[in-house]
mmCIF file of C-alpha atoms in Angstrom:
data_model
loop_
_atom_site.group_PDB
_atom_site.id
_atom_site.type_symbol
_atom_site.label_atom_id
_atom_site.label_comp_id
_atom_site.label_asym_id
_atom_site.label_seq_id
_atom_site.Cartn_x
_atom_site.Cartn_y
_atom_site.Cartn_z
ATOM 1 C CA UNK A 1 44.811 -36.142 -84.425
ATOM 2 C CA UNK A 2 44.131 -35.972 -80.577
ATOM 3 C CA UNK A 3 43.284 -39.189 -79.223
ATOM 4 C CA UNK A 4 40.551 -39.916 -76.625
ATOM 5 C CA UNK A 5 43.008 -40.893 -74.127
ATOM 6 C CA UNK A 6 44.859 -37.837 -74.714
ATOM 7 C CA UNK A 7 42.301 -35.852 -74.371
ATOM 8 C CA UNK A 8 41.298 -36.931 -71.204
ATOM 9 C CA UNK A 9 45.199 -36.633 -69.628
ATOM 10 C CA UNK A 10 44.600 -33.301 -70.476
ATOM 11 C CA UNK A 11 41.245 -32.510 -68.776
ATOM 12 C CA UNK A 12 43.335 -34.659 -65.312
ATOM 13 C CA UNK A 13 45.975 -32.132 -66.093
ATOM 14 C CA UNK A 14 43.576 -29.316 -65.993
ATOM 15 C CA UNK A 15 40.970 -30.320 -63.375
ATOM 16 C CA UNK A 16 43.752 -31.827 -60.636
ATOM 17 C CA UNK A 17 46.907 -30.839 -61.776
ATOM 18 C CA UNK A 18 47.061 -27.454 -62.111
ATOM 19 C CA UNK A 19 47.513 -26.730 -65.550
ATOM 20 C CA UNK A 20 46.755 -23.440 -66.964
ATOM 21 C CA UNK A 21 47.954 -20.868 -69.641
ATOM 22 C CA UNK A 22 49.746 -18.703 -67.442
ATOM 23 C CA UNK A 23 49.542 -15.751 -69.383
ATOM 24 C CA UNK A 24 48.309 -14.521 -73.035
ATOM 25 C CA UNK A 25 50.844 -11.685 -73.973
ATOM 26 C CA UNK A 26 50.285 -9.444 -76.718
ATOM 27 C CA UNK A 27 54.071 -7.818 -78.008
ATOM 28 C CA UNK A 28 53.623 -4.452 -79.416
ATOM 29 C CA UNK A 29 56.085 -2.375 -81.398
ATOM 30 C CA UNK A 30 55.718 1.398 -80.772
ATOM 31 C CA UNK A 31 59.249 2.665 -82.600
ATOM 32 C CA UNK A 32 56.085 4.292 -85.162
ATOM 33 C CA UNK A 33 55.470 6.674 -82.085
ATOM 34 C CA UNK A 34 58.338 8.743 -81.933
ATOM 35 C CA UNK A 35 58.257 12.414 -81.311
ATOM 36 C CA UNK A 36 60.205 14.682 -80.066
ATOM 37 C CA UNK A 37 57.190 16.148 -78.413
ATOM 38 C CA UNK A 38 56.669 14.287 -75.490
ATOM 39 C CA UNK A 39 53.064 15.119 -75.203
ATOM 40 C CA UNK A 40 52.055 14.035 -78.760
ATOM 41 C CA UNK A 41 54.376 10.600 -78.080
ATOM 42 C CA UNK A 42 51.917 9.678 -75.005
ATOM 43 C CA UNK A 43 49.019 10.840 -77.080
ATOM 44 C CA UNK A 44 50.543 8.030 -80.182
ATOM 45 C CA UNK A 45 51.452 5.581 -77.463
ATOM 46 C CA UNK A 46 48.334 5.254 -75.647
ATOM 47 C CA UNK A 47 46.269 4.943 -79.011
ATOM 48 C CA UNK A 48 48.455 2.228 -80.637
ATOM 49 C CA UNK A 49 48.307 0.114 -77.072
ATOM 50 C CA UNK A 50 44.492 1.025 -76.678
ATOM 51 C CA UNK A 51 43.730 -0.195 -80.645
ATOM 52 C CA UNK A 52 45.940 -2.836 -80.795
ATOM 53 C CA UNK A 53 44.728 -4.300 -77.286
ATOM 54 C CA UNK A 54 41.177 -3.756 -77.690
ATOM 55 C CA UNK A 55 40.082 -7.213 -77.627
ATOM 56 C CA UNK A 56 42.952 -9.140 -75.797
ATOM 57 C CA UNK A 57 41.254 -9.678 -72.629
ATOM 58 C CA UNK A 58 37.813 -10.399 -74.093
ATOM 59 C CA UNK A 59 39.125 -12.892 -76.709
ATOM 60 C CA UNK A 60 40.993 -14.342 -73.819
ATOM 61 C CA UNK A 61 38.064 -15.485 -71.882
ATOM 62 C CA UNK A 62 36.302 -16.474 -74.818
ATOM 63 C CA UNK A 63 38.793 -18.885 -75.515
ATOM 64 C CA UNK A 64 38.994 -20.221 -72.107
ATOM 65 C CA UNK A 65 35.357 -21.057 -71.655
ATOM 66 C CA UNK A 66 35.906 -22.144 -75.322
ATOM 67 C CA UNK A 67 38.036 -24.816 -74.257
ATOM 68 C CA UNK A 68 37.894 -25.158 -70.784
ATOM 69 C CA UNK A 69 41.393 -23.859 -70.239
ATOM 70 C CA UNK A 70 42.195 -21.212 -67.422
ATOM 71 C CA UNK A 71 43.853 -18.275 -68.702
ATOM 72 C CA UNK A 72 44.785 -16.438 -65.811
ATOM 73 C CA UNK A 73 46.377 -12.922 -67.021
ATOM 74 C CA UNK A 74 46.349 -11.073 -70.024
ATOM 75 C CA UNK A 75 49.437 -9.144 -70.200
ATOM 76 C CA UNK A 76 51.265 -6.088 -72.890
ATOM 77 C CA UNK A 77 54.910 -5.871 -73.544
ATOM 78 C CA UNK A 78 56.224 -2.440 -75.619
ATOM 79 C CA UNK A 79 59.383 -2.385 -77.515
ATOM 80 C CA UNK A 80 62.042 -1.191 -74.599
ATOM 81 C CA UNK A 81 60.641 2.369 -74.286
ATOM 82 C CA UNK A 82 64.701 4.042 -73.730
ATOM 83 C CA UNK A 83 64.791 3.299 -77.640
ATOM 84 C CA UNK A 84 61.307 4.307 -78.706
ATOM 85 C CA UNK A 85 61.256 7.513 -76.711
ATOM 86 C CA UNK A 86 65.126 8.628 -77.650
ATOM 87 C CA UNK A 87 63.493 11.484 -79.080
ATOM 88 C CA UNK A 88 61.652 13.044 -76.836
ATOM 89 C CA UNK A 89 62.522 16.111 -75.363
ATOM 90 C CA UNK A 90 62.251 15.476 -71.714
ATOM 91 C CA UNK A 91 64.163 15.285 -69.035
ATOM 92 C CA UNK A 92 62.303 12.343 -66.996
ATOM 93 C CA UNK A 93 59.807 9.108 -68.471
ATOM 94 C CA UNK A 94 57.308 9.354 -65.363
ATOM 95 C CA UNK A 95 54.651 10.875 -67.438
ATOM 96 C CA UNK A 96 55.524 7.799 -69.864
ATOM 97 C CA UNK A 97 55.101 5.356 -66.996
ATOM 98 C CA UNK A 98 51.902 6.672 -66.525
ATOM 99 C CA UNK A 99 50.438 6.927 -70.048
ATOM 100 C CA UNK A 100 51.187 2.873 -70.504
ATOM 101 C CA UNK A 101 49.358 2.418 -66.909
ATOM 102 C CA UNK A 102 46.469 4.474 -68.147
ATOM 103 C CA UNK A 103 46.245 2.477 -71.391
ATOM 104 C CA UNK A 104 46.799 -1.227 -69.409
ATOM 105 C CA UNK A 105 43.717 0.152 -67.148
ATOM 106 C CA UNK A 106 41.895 1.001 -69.988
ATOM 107 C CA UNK A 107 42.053 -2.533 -71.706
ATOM 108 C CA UNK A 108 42.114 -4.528 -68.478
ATOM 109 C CA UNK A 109 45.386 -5.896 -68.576
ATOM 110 C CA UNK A 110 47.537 -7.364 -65.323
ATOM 111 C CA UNK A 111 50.630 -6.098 -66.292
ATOM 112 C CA UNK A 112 52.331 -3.754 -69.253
ATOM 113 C CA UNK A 113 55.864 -4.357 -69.738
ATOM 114 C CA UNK A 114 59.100 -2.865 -71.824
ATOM 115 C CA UNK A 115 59.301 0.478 -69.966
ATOM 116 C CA UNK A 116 63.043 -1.050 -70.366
ATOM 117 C CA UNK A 117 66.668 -0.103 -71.350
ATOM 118 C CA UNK A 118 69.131 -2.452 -72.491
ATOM 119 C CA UNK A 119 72.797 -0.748 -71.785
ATOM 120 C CA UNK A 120 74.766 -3.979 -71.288
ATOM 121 C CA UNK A 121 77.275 -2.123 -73.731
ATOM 122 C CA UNK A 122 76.594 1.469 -72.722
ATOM 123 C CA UNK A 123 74.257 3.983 -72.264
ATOM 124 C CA UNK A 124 72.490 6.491 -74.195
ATOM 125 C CA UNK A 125 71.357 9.600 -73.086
ATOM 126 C CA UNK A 126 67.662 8.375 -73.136
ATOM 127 C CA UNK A 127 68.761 4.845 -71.179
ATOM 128 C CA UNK A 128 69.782 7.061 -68.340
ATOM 129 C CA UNK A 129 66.675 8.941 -68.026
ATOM 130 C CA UNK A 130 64.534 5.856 -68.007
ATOM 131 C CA UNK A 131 67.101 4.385 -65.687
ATOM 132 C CA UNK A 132 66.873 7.524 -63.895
ATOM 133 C CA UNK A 133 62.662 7.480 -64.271
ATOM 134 C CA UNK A 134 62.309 3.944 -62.603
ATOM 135 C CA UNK A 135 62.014 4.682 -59.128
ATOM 136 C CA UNK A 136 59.355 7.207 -59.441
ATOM 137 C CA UNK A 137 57.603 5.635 -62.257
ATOM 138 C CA UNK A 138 57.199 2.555 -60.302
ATOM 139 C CA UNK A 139 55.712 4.322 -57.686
ATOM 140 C CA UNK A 140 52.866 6.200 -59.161
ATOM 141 C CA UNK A 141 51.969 3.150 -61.761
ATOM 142 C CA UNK A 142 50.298 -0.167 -61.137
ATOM 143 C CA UNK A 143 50.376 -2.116 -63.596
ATOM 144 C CA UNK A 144 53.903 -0.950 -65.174
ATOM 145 C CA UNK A 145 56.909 -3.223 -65.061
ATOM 146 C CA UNK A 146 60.415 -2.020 -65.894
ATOM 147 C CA UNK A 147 63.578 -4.337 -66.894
ATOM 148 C CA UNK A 148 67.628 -3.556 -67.572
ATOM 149 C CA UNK A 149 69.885 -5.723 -69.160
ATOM 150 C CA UNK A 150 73.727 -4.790 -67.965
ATOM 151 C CA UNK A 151 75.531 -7.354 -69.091
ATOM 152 C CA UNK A 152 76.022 -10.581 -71.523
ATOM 153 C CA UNK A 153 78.429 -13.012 -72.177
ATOM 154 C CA UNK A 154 79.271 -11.573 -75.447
ATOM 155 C CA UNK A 155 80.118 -8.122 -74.614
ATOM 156 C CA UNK A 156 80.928 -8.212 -70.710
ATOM 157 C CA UNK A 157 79.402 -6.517 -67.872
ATOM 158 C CA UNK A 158 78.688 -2.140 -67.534
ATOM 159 C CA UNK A 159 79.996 -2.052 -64.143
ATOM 160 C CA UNK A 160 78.866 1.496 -64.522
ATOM 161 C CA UNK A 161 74.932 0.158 -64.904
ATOM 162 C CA UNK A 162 75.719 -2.090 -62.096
ATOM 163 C CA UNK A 163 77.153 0.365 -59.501
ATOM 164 C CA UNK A 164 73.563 2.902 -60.615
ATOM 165 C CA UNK A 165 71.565 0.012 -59.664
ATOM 166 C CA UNK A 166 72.337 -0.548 -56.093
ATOM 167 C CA UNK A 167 70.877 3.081 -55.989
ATOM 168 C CA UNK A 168 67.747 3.015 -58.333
ATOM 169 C CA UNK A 169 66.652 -0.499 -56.188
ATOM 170 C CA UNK A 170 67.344 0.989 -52.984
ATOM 171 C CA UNK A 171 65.223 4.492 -54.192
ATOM 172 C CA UNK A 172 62.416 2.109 -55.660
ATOM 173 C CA UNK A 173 62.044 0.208 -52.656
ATOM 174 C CA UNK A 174 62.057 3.970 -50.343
ATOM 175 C CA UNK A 175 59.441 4.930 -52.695
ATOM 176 C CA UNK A 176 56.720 2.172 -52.300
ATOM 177 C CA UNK A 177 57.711 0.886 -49.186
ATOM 178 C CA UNK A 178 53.964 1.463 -47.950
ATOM 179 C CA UNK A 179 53.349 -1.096 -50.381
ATOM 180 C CA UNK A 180 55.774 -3.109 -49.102
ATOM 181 C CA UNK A 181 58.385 -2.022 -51.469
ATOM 182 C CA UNK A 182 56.066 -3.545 -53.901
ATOM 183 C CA UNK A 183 58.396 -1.442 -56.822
ATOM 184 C CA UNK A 184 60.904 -3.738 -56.672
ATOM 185 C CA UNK A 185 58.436 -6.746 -57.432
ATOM 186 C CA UNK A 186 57.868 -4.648 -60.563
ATOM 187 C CA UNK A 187 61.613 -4.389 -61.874
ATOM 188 C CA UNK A 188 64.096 -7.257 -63.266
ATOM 189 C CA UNK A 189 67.585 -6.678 -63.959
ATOM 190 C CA UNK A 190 69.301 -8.809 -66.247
ATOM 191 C CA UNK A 191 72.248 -10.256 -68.085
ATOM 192 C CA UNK A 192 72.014 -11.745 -70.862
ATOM 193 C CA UNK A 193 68.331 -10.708 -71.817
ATOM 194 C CA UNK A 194 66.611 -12.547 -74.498
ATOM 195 C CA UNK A 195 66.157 -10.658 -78.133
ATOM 196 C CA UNK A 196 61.985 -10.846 -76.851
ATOM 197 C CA UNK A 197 60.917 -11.513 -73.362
ATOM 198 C CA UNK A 198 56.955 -12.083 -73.238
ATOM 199 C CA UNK A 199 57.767 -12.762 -69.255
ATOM 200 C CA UNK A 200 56.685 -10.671 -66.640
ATOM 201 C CA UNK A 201 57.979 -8.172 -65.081
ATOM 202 C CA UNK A 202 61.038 -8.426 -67.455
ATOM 203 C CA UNK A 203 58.805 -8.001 -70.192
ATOM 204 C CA UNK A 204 59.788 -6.272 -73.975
ATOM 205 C CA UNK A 205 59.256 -6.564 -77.326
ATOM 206 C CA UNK A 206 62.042 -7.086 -79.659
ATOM 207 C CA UNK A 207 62.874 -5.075 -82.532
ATOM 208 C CA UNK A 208 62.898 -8.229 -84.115
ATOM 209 C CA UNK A 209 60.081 -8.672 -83.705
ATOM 210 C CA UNK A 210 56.636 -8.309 -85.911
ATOM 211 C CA UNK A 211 54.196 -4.957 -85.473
ATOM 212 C CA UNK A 212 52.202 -6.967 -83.267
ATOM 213 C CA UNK A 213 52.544 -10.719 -81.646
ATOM 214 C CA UNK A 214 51.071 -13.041 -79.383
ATOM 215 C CA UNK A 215 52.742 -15.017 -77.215
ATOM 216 C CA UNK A 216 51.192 -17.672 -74.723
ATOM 217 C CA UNK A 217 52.913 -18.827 -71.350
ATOM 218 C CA UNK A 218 52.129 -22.175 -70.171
ATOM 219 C CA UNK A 219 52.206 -23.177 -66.201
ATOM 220 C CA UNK A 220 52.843 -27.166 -65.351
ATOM 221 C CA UNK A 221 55.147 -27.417 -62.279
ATOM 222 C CA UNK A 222 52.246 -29.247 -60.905
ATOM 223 C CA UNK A 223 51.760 -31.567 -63.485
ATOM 224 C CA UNK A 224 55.515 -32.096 -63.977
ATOM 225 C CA UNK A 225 55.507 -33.125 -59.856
ATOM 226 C CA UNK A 226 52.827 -35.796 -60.573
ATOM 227 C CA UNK A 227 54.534 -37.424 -63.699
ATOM 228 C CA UNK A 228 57.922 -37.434 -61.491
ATOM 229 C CA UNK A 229 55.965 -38.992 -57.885
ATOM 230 C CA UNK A 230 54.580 -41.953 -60.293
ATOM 231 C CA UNK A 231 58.240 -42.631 -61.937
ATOM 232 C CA UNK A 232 60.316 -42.458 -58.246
ATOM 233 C CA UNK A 233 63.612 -44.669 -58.281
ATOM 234 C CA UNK A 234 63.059 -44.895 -62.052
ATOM 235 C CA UNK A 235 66.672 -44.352 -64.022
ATOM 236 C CA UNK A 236 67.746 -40.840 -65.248
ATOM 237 C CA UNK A 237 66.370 -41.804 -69.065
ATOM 238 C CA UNK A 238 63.264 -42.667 -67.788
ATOM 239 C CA UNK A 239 62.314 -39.413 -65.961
ATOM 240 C CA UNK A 240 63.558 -37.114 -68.495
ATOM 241 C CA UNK A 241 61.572 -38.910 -71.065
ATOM 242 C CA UNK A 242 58.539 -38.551 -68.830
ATOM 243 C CA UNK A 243 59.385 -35.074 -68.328
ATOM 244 C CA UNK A 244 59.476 -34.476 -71.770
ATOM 245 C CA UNK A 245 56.303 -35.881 -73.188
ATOM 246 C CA UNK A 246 54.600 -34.370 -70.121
ATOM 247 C CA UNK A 247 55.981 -31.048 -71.459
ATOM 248 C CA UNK A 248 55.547 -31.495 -74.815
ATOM 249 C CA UNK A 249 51.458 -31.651 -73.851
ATOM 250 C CA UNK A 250 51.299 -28.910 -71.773
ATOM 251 C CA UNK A 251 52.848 -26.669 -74.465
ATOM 252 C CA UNK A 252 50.507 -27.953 -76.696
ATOM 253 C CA UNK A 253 47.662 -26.354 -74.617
ATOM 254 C CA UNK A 254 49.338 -22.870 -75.680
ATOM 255 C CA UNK A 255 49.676 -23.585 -79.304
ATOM 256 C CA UNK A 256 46.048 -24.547 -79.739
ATOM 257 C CA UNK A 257 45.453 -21.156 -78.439
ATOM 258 C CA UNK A 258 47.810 -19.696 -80.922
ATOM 259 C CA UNK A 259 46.542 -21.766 -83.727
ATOM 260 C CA UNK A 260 42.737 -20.610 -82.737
ATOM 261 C CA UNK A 261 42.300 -19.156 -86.875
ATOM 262 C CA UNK A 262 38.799 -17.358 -85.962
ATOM 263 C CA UNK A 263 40.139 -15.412 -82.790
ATOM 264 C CA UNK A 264 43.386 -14.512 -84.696
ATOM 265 C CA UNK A 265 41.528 -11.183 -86.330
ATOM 266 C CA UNK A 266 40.810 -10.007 -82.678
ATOM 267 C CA UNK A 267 43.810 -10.491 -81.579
ATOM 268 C CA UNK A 268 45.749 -9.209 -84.129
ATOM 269 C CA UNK A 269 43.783 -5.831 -84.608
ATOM 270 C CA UNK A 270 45.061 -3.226 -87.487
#
């Protein structure tokens, strides 16, 4: 049970603080997409992100005037599309790139993300033609974000992945440099990528991972800075105490939204 007094740290937290949910993303698994048709792949692609995303950014604002809790973007991550498009018969992923843009236009999301390859032990044929894609899929999309994880700590670095990138960077940044290379804004390279990233632009979603998830990213710093200034020159134990009840209620701002049983239908579309 929420407490009065708790529930007014959290309005402060809200109304002078900064507090917000950052981001509702919605994970989608598209490896039910694959065909070696390219065509007919966009064609499953858009309709899976356009059915299953239907109501994220309406249930979104619902649930912030619901609570009186900003939620500032409404985001998409795919499963990393080098594995769900290995089938395809193409050469390039641009027209990819540009069927996930079309589809986070038509639900009025920020950002989609997972137009990904993860090659931190090799590559595929398919992880070098999205690696190869990124560049000009960047370019001619808006809302797409791309990701590659090289390396980890388990299995070591692909210096080959590393030497391409130096490249694919420099080309992404030529090709939107009206935009003030916004591209490269766009792409993350990694080591040692999570099974599931719901964080932008290094967005996927994990094989691991359910049909279809929601994840919810919370945004404190600000609150964090106030709970340190009124604890200066206390001991070590002290602030990270205070740091981590102050945590502990800002994430609880994004499982309340999680836990919201009426929206979860809407969400969650079949």
């Amino acid at each position: 049970m929420i407490s009065i007094s708790e529930a007014r740290q959290t309005n402060e937290m809200i109304e002078e603080e900064n507090l917000d949910v950052r981001t509702i993303t919605m994970g989608i698994n598209i490896l039910d997409c694959a065909d070696p048709d390219e065509k007919k792949f966009c064609e499953k692609v858009y309709d899976k992100i356009t059915k299953k995303a239907e109501n994220l950014v309406k249930v979104g604002e619902d649930i912030s005037r619901e609570f009186g809790v900003p939620v500032v973007n409404k985001r998409i991550s795919i499963t990393p599309m080098a594995i769900a498009a290995a089938a395809c018969k193409s050469n390039n992923y641009v027209e990819i790139a540009k069927t996930l843009d079309k589809a986070a236009k038509e639900v009025g999301v920020n950002f989609i993300g997972g137009f990904s390859a993860l090659v931190h032990k090799g590559m595929t044929e398919s992880d070098r033609i999205l690696i190869d894609s990124v560049p000009e899929a960047l370019s001619v999309t808006e809302r797409v974000c791309s990701s590659i994880n090289l390396g980890s700590t388990r299995s070591g670095i692909n210096m080959d992945a590393v030497a391409k990138m130096g490249t694919i960077i420099k080309e992404t940044a030529r090709l939107t440099k009206e935009q003030d290379s916004l591209g490269c804004a766009k792409f993350v390279v990694f080591c040692n990528a999570v099974e599931d990233n719901p964080f932008m632009a290094g967005a996927f979603h994990g094989v691991g991972e359910r049909d279809c998830a929601i994840n919810v990213g919370i945004s404190g710093p600000g609150v964090v800075k106030e709970r340190w200034s009124e604890f200066a020159g206390a001991d070590f134990e002290t602030l990270c105490e205070t740091v981590k009840k102050t945590a502990l209620k800002s994430r609880a701002q994004g499982s309340l939204l999680r836990r919201k049983r009426h929206h979860a239908s809407e969400f969650l579309s079949e």
